[in-house]
Structures are given as structure tokens and as C-alpha cells.
mmCIF file of C-alpha atoms in Angstrom:
data_model
loop_
_atom_site.group_PDB
_atom_site.id
_atom_site.type_symbol
_atom_site.label_atom_id
_atom_site.label_comp_id
_atom_site.label_asym_id
_atom_site.label_seq_id
_atom_site.Cartn_x
_atom_site.Cartn_y
_atom_site.Cartn_z
ATOM 1 C CA ALA O 1 95.328 71.594 70.338
ATOM 2 C CA GLN O 2 92.531 70.333 72.481
ATOM 3 C CA SER O 3 88.859 71.069 72.072
ATOM 4 C CA VAL O 4 85.602 70.093 73.695
ATOM 5 C CA THR O 5 82.256 69.846 71.961
ATOM 6 C CA GLN O 6 78.945 69.929 73.733
ATOM 7 C CA LEU O 7 76.464 69.581 70.902
ATOM 8 C CA ASP O 8 73.363 70.304 72.962
ATOM 9 C CA SER O 9 73.084 73.901 74.089
ATOM 10 C CA GLN O 10 69.900 73.138 75.987
ATOM 11 C CA VAL O 11 68.282 69.925 77.184
ATOM 12 C CA PRO O 12 64.710 70.133 78.482
ATOM 13 C CA VAL O 13 63.584 67.167 80.561
ATOM 14 C CA PHE O 14 60.746 66.352 82.920
ATOM 15 C CA GLU O 15 61.380 65.749 86.571
ATOM 16 C CA GLU O 16 62.241 62.138 87.470
ATOM 17 C CA ALA O 17 63.171 61.348 83.867
ATOM 18 C CA PRO O 18 66.675 60.163 82.941
ATOM 19 C CA VAL O 19 69.055 62.513 81.202
ATOM 20 C CA GLU O 20 72.279 62.314 79.230
ATOM 21 C CA LEU O 21 74.407 65.357 78.440
ATOM 22 C CA ARG O 22 76.854 64.723 75.661
ATOM 23 C CA CYS O 23 80.510 65.672 75.557
ATOM 24 C CA ASN O 24 83.109 64.855 72.938
ATOM 25 C CA TYR O 25 86.704 65.929 72.997
ATOM 26 C CA SER O 26 89.597 66.169 70.618
ATOM 27 C CA SER O 27 93.198 65.794 71.707
ATOM 28 C CA SER O 28 96.478 64.452 70.373
ATOM 29 C CA VAL O 29 97.524 63.345 73.859
ATOM 30 C CA SER O 30 95.943 61.541 76.759
ATOM 31 C CA VAL O 31 93.583 63.658 78.791
ATOM 32 C CA TYR O 32 91.855 64.176 82.075
ATOM 33 C CA LEU O 33 88.141 64.889 81.853
ATOM 34 C CA PHE O 34 85.805 66.867 84.079
ATOM 35 C CA TRP O 35 82.234 67.975 84.426
ATOM 36 C CA TYR O 36 81.455 71.207 86.239
ATOM 37 C CA VAL O 37 78.034 72.564 87.151
ATOM 38 C CA GLN O 38 77.062 76.205 87.403
ATOM 39 C CA TYR O 39 73.812 76.922 89.256
ATOM 40 C CA PRO O 40 72.134 80.253 88.518
ATOM 41 C CA ASN O 41 74.208 83.168 89.781
ATOM 42 C CA GLN O 42 76.842 80.883 91.263
ATOM 43 C CA GLY O 43 80.359 79.753 90.474
ATOM 44 C CA LEU O 44 81.643 76.534 88.941
ATOM 45 C CA GLN O 45 81.329 73.433 91.092
ATOM 46 C CA LEU O 46 83.198 70.234 90.312
ATOM 47 C CA LEU O 47 80.678 67.493 89.615
ATOM 48 C CA LEU O 48 83.033 64.624 88.763
ATOM 49 C CA LYS O 49 86.352 63.822 87.147
ATOM 50 C CA TYR O 50 88.133 61.103 85.234
ATOM 51 C CA LEU O 51 91.855 60.917 85.888
ATOM 52 C CA SER O 52 92.582 57.208 85.467
ATOM 53 C CA GLY O 53 91.275 53.764 86.371
ATOM 54 C CA SER O 54 87.627 52.801 85.964
ATOM 55 C CA THR O 55 86.012 54.457 82.989
ATOM 56 C CA LEU O 56 82.741 54.877 84.888
ATOM 57 C CA VAL O 57 83.040 57.669 87.399
ATOM 58 C CA LYS O 58 80.480 58.747 89.936
ATOM 59 C CA GLY O 59 80.069 62.282 91.143
ATOM 60 C CA ILE O 60 77.960 64.341 93.449
ATOM 61 C CA ASN O 61 74.165 64.604 93.331
ATOM 62 C CA GLY O 62 73.728 61.175 91.698
ATOM 63 C CA PHE O 63 75.508 62.021 88.447
ATOM 64 C CA GLU O 64 77.885 59.687 86.658
ATOM 65 C CA ALA O 65 79.920 59.785 83.477
ATOM 66 C CA GLU O 66 81.636 57.226 81.310
ATOM 67 C CA PHE O 67 84.938 57.772 79.560
ATOM 68 C CA ASN O 68 84.993 56.182 76.128
ATOM 69 C CA LYS O 69 88.434 56.521 74.586
ATOM 70 C CA SER O 70 87.533 55.022 71.210
ATOM 71 C CA GLN O 71 84.654 57.462 70.782
ATOM 72 C CA THR O 72 86.490 60.315 72.552
ATOM 73 C CA SER O 73 83.416 60.924 74.652
ATOM 74 C CA PHE O 74 82.617 61.627 78.287
ATOM 75 C CA HIS O 75 78.834 61.782 78.494
ATOM 76 C CA LEU O 76 77.146 62.752 81.749
ATOM 77 C CA ARG O 77 74.120 60.814 82.955
ATOM 78 C CA LYS O 78 71.597 60.796 85.748
ATOM 79 C CA PRO O 79 68.842 58.201 86.024
ATOM 80 C CA SER O 80 66.273 60.523 87.602
ATOM 81 C CA VAL O 81 66.564 64.311 87.638
ATOM 82 C CA HIS O 82 65.147 66.809 90.109
ATOM 83 C CA ILE O 83 64.050 70.388 89.665
ATOM 84 C CA SER O 84 67.139 71.392 91.630
ATOM 85 C CA ASP O 85 69.381 69.946 88.890
ATOM 86 C CA THR O 86 68.456 72.859 86.638
ATOM 87 C CA ALA O 87 71.803 74.449 85.850
ATOM 88 C CA GLU O 88 74.478 74.904 83.195
ATOM 89 C CA TYR O 89 76.789 71.918 82.825
ATOM 90 C CA PHE O 90 80.281 72.294 81.414
ATOM 91 C CA CYS O 91 82.546 69.539 80.168
ATOM 92 C CA ALA O 92 86.282 70.253 80.351
ATOM 93 C CA VAL O 93 89.544 68.580 79.421
ATOM 94 C CA SER O 94 93.167 68.994 80.433
ATOM 95 C CA ASP O 95 96.413 67.422 79.242
ATOM 96 C CA TYR O 96 97.573 64.280 80.958
ATOM 97 C CA GLY O 97 100.913 65.265 82.415
ATOM 98 C CA GLY O 98 100.670 68.793 81.068
ATOM 99 C CA ALA O 99 102.832 71.460 82.611
ATOM 100 C CA THR O 100 99.990 73.658 83.778
ATOM 101 C CA ASN O 101 96.895 71.462 83.739
ATOM 102 C CA LYS O 102 94.803 74.292 82.339
ATOM 103 C CA LEU O 103 91.229 73.397 81.521
ATOM 104 C CA ILE O 104 89.649 73.723 78.103
ATOM 105 C CA PHE O 105 85.894 74.065 78.429
ATOM 106 C CA GLY O 106 82.998 73.243 76.181
ATOM 107 C CA THR O 107 80.275 75.777 75.493
ATOM 108 C CA GLY O 108 77.996 74.315 78.124
ATOM 109 C CA THR O 109 74.603 72.624 78.192
ATOM 110 C CA LEU O 110 71.675 74.134 80.002
ATOM 111 C CA LEU O 111 69.709 71.385 81.725
ATOM 112 C CA ALA O 112 66.155 72.644 82.187
ATOM 113 C CA VAL O 113 64.128 70.355 84.429
ATOM 114 C CA GLN O 114 60.394 70.852 84.193
ATOM 115 C CA PRO O 115 57.768 69.667 86.707
ATOM 116 C CA GLU H 1 84.750 72.172 102.920
ATOM 117 C CA PRO H 2 87.532 74.580 101.960
ATOM 118 C CA GLU H 3 86.684 76.965 99.160
ATOM 119 C CA VAL H 4 88.112 79.644 96.933
ATOM 120 C CA THR H 5 86.781 83.066 97.857
ATOM 121 C CA GLN H 6 86.660 86.088 95.570
ATOM 122 C CA THR H 7 86.032 89.779 96.054
ATOM 123 C CA PRO H 8 84.253 91.826 94.915
ATOM 124 C CA SER H 9 81.304 89.792 93.725
ATOM 125 C CA HIS H 10 80.377 92.577 91.326
ATOM 126 C CA GLN H 11 82.195 95.696 90.188
ATOM 127 C CA VAL H 12 81.192 98.406 87.766
ATOM 128 C CA THR H 13 84.003 100.522 86.385
ATOM 129 C CA GLN H 14 84.475 103.149 83.731
ATOM 130 C CA MET H 15 86.418 102.374 80.592
ATOM 131 C CA GLY H 16 90.089 103.134 81.048
ATOM 132 C CA GLN H 17 90.088 102.629 84.788
ATOM 133 C CA GLU H 18 92.241 100.086 86.593
ATOM 134 C CA VAL H 19 90.568 97.168 88.316
ATOM 135 C CA ILE H 20 91.934 94.685 90.835
ATOM 136 C CA LEU H 21 90.078 91.447 91.450
ATOM 137 C CA ARG H 22 91.028 89.574 94.595
ATOM 138 C CA CYS H 23 91.028 85.918 95.458
ATOM 139 C CA VAL H 24 91.929 83.773 98.432
ATOM 140 C CA PRO H 25 92.738 80.293 97.119
ATOM 141 C CA ILE H 26 92.279 77.141 99.144
ATOM 142 C CA SER H 27 94.879 76.931 101.868
ATOM 143 C CA ASN H 28 97.877 74.734 100.977
ATOM 144 C CA HIS H 29 97.093 74.817 97.276
ATOM 145 C CA LEU H 30 100.073 75.515 95.052
ATOM 146 C CA TYR H 31 98.604 76.265 91.622
ATOM 147 C CA PHE H 32 96.474 79.315 90.956
ATOM 148 C CA TYR H 33 94.455 80.333 87.939
ATOM 149 C CA TRP H 34 92.240 82.987 86.470
ATOM 150 C CA TYR H 35 89.520 82.188 83.960
ATOM 151 C CA ARG H 36 86.856 84.398 82.478
ATOM 152 C CA GLN H 37 83.396 83.904 81.036
ATOM 153 C CA ILE H 38 81.928 86.558 78.781
ATOM 154 C CA LEU H 39 78.139 86.513 79.014
ATOM 155 C CA GLY H 40 76.734 83.680 76.949
ATOM 156 C CA GLN H 41 80.153 82.289 76.018
ATOM 157 C CA LYS H 42 82.378 79.501 77.218
ATOM 158 C CA VAL H 43 84.731 79.682 80.164
ATOM 159 C CA GLU H 44 88.208 80.662 78.925
ATOM 160 C CA PHE H 45 91.609 80.161 80.499
ATOM 161 C CA LEU H 46 93.563 83.346 81.180
ATOM 162 C CA VAL H 47 96.617 82.477 83.235
ATOM 163 C CA SER H 48 98.159 79.947 85.582
ATOM 164 C CA PHE H 49 100.569 80.769 88.388
ATOM 165 C CA TYR H 50 102.938 78.499 90.261
ATOM 166 C CA ASN H 51 105.948 79.064 92.463
ATOM 167 C CA ASN H 52 105.474 82.827 92.292
ATOM 168 C CA GLU H 53 105.551 83.099 88.551
ATOM 169 C CA ILE H 54 103.287 82.737 85.563
ATOM 170 C CA SER H 55 103.494 79.184 84.211
ATOM 171 C CA GLU H 56 101.197 79.699 81.235
ATOM 172 C CA LYS H 57 99.035 82.439 79.785
ATOM 173 C CA SER H 58 96.559 82.616 76.958
ATOM 174 C CA GLU H 59 96.437 85.055 74.061
ATOM 175 C CA ILE H 60 93.754 86.966 75.978
ATOM 176 C CA PHE H 61 96.225 87.712 78.765
ATOM 177 C CA ASP H 62 97.979 90.628 77.120
ATOM 178 C CA ASP H 63 100.001 93.461 78.619
ATOM 179 C CA GLN H 64 96.998 95.084 80.266
ATOM 180 C CA PHE H 65 96.632 92.077 82.562
ATOM 181 C CA SER H 66 98.878 91.130 85.460
ATOM 182 C CA VAL H 67 98.708 88.741 88.392
ATOM 183 C CA GLU H 68 100.313 88.838 91.784
ATOM 184 C CA ARG H 69 100.462 86.852 94.975
ATOM 185 C CA PRO H 70 101.433 89.663 97.299
ATOM 186 C CA ASP H 71 101.312 88.049 100.714
ATOM 187 C CA GLY H 72 101.177 84.273 100.472
ATOM 188 C CA SER H 73 97.407 84.062 100.811
ATOM 189 C CA ASN H 74 95.864 86.441 98.275
ATOM 190 C CA PHE H 75 96.019 86.098 94.512
ATOM 191 C CA THR H 76 95.077 89.134 92.458
ATOM 192 C CA LEU H 77 94.241 89.918 88.856
ATOM 193 C CA LYS H 78 94.847 93.483 87.740
ATOM 194 C CA ILE H 79 93.436 94.949 84.571
ATOM 195 C CA ARG H 80 95.370 98.113 83.888
ATOM 196 C CA SER H 81 93.091 100.034 81.537
ATOM 197 C CA THR H 82 89.720 98.402 81.172
ATOM 198 C CA LYS H 83 87.898 98.128 77.871
ATOM 199 C CA LEU H 84 84.243 97.450 77.204
ATOM 200 C CA GLU H 85 85.115 93.950 76.015
ATOM 201 C CA ASP H 86 86.652 93.131 79.403
ATOM 202 C CA SER H 87 83.135 92.911 80.811
ATOM 203 C CA ALA H 88 82.849 89.318 82.000
ATOM 204 C CA MET H 89 82.696 87.018 84.980
ATOM 205 C CA TYR H 90 86.220 86.373 86.228
ATOM 206 C CA PHE H 91 86.840 83.122 88.073
ATOM 207 C CA CYS H 92 89.758 82.456 90.346
ATOM 208 C CA ALA H 93 90.735 78.815 90.847
ATOM 209 C CA SER H 94 93.333 76.750 92.646
ATOM 210 C CA SER H 95 94.639 73.214 92.849
ATOM 211 C CA GLY H 96 96.960 71.288 95.100
ATOM 212 C CA GLY H 97 100.373 69.756 94.477
ATOM 213 C CA GLY H 98 101.295 66.346 93.091
ATOM 214 C CA PRO H 99 98.385 64.337 91.652
ATOM 215 C CA SER H 100 95.952 66.826 93.208
ATOM 216 C CA ARG H 101 97.047 69.553 90.816
ATOM 217 C CA ASN H 102 94.748 68.169 88.170
ATOM 218 C CA THR H 103 91.628 68.815 90.241
ATOM 219 C CA ILE H 104 90.840 72.509 90.006
ATOM 220 C CA TYR H 105 88.430 74.262 92.358
ATOM 221 C CA PHE H 106 86.750 77.500 91.349
ATOM 222 C CA GLY H 107 85.499 80.476 93.273
ATOM 223 C CA GLU H 108 82.082 82.093 92.933
ATOM 224 C CA GLY H 109 83.379 84.608 90.441
ATOM 225 C CA SER H 110 83.616 88.380 90.176
ATOM 226 C CA TRP H 111 81.318 90.107 87.729
ATOM 227 C CA LEU H 112 83.083 92.984 86.027
ATOM 228 C CA THR H 113 81.003 95.479 84.099
ATOM 229 C CA VAL H 114 82.879 98.110 82.124
ATOM 230 C CA VAL H 115 80.792 101.121 81.096
#
């Protein structure tokens, strides 16, 4: 069975500072990896995804993530955050070649950007 | 940009009543999903639907739940007899065919409050 761990429930950071949101996964098979963002009172928006190829993937709003197979991690980074980045960030995994490609989500990390 | 749309955005219902949540997936998508998020908890997979039948369902998706694609554009989730613990945000999602099936797009969600 797959699982996703987001150890940090909340990450406070000052505006224009760099940030890293951590995500580790567990799976007995190869996986696809995703980060979704949920702004207050909104739905889930796809931020970026790793399906294959380069382990460094770039997403919207200046975010990027690096797939590290040996450490089973997919940490999300941004070099300089804005107030508008305040949101809940969810890491998710699905089976490579799975029949239904259902997503297994982590518990989420609240990124709180302070002025 | 095409998007998944859901109605209603918020519904309050009495325990024991039937509820139907509606979704219009992205046009030309082939895979459809329902997820839910109980307040303060992680996003959980409920069911996936492909080729007019359920392809996978979770343990949460018991006999009180059903899904339907009645007219080729809408995708509905019915909860037959609601319980207090069904109170949650319900997300509809869809993905395309082939390699695109692994990239899942979510709607804004429908808040269900059972009183």
C-alpha cells in the first residue's frame, strides 16, 4: 500500500524568504508524484507533477520539486515566497501504470507567509 | 483553461435525507473521480469511474453511495441516507485518456453539511 508523509503541518515564513515543504512517500512500485495547492475556500489546483524524465520539475507560480528515488522524497521549493502563496499544499502519489491512477494524499502543509 | 465545475457549492441537509452532488468534468476527459475531505483531515479517494462503470472504490464508498453519468456530460454522486459523518467537502475530478490519465484536475468542491 502507498502512503504519503508530510511531516510539517504548518510552515511559517517571511515574505521573500525561501521555503521547502517536505514530502516523503512509501510504495512497493514505481510512482507518479504531484503537488496540489488549495487556496482558502477554493478547490485543489495542480501545482506540478513528476511522471518521468528529469527529476527536477517546475510548476506554476515559481515552484519546483525534485524527485529523489533513493530517499523516496519529493520536496517542494520556492526561492522567494509572496503573501499570495499562503495556502495549504498537498503532496500526492499514484501508481505507475495503475489501473485507476487514484491519488493518495498527504495530510497537507499550511504555508503561512508573513509580511 | 477548461475546468471541472461542481454544484452546489454548499448544501445543508438533514440526517437521513438523500443528497445528489453534481459535476461537469472537463470535456473529452475519460476518467472521473470523487474525493472527499473531512474538515481538518486529508483528501481521501472515494471512487473512480471509466467507460460507464466503477473502476475502483474505497472502503468509504459503501452501499449508501452511488455514482452515475446520466447524459454524457454530468457526473453525479448520490448519498442515499446521509449521516452526520458524511459532512465534508466533496471534490469531483477528471483526467484524460492515454498518458494524460495520470494528471487529475479537481473542481472547486461541494461543501456538504449534515445536521
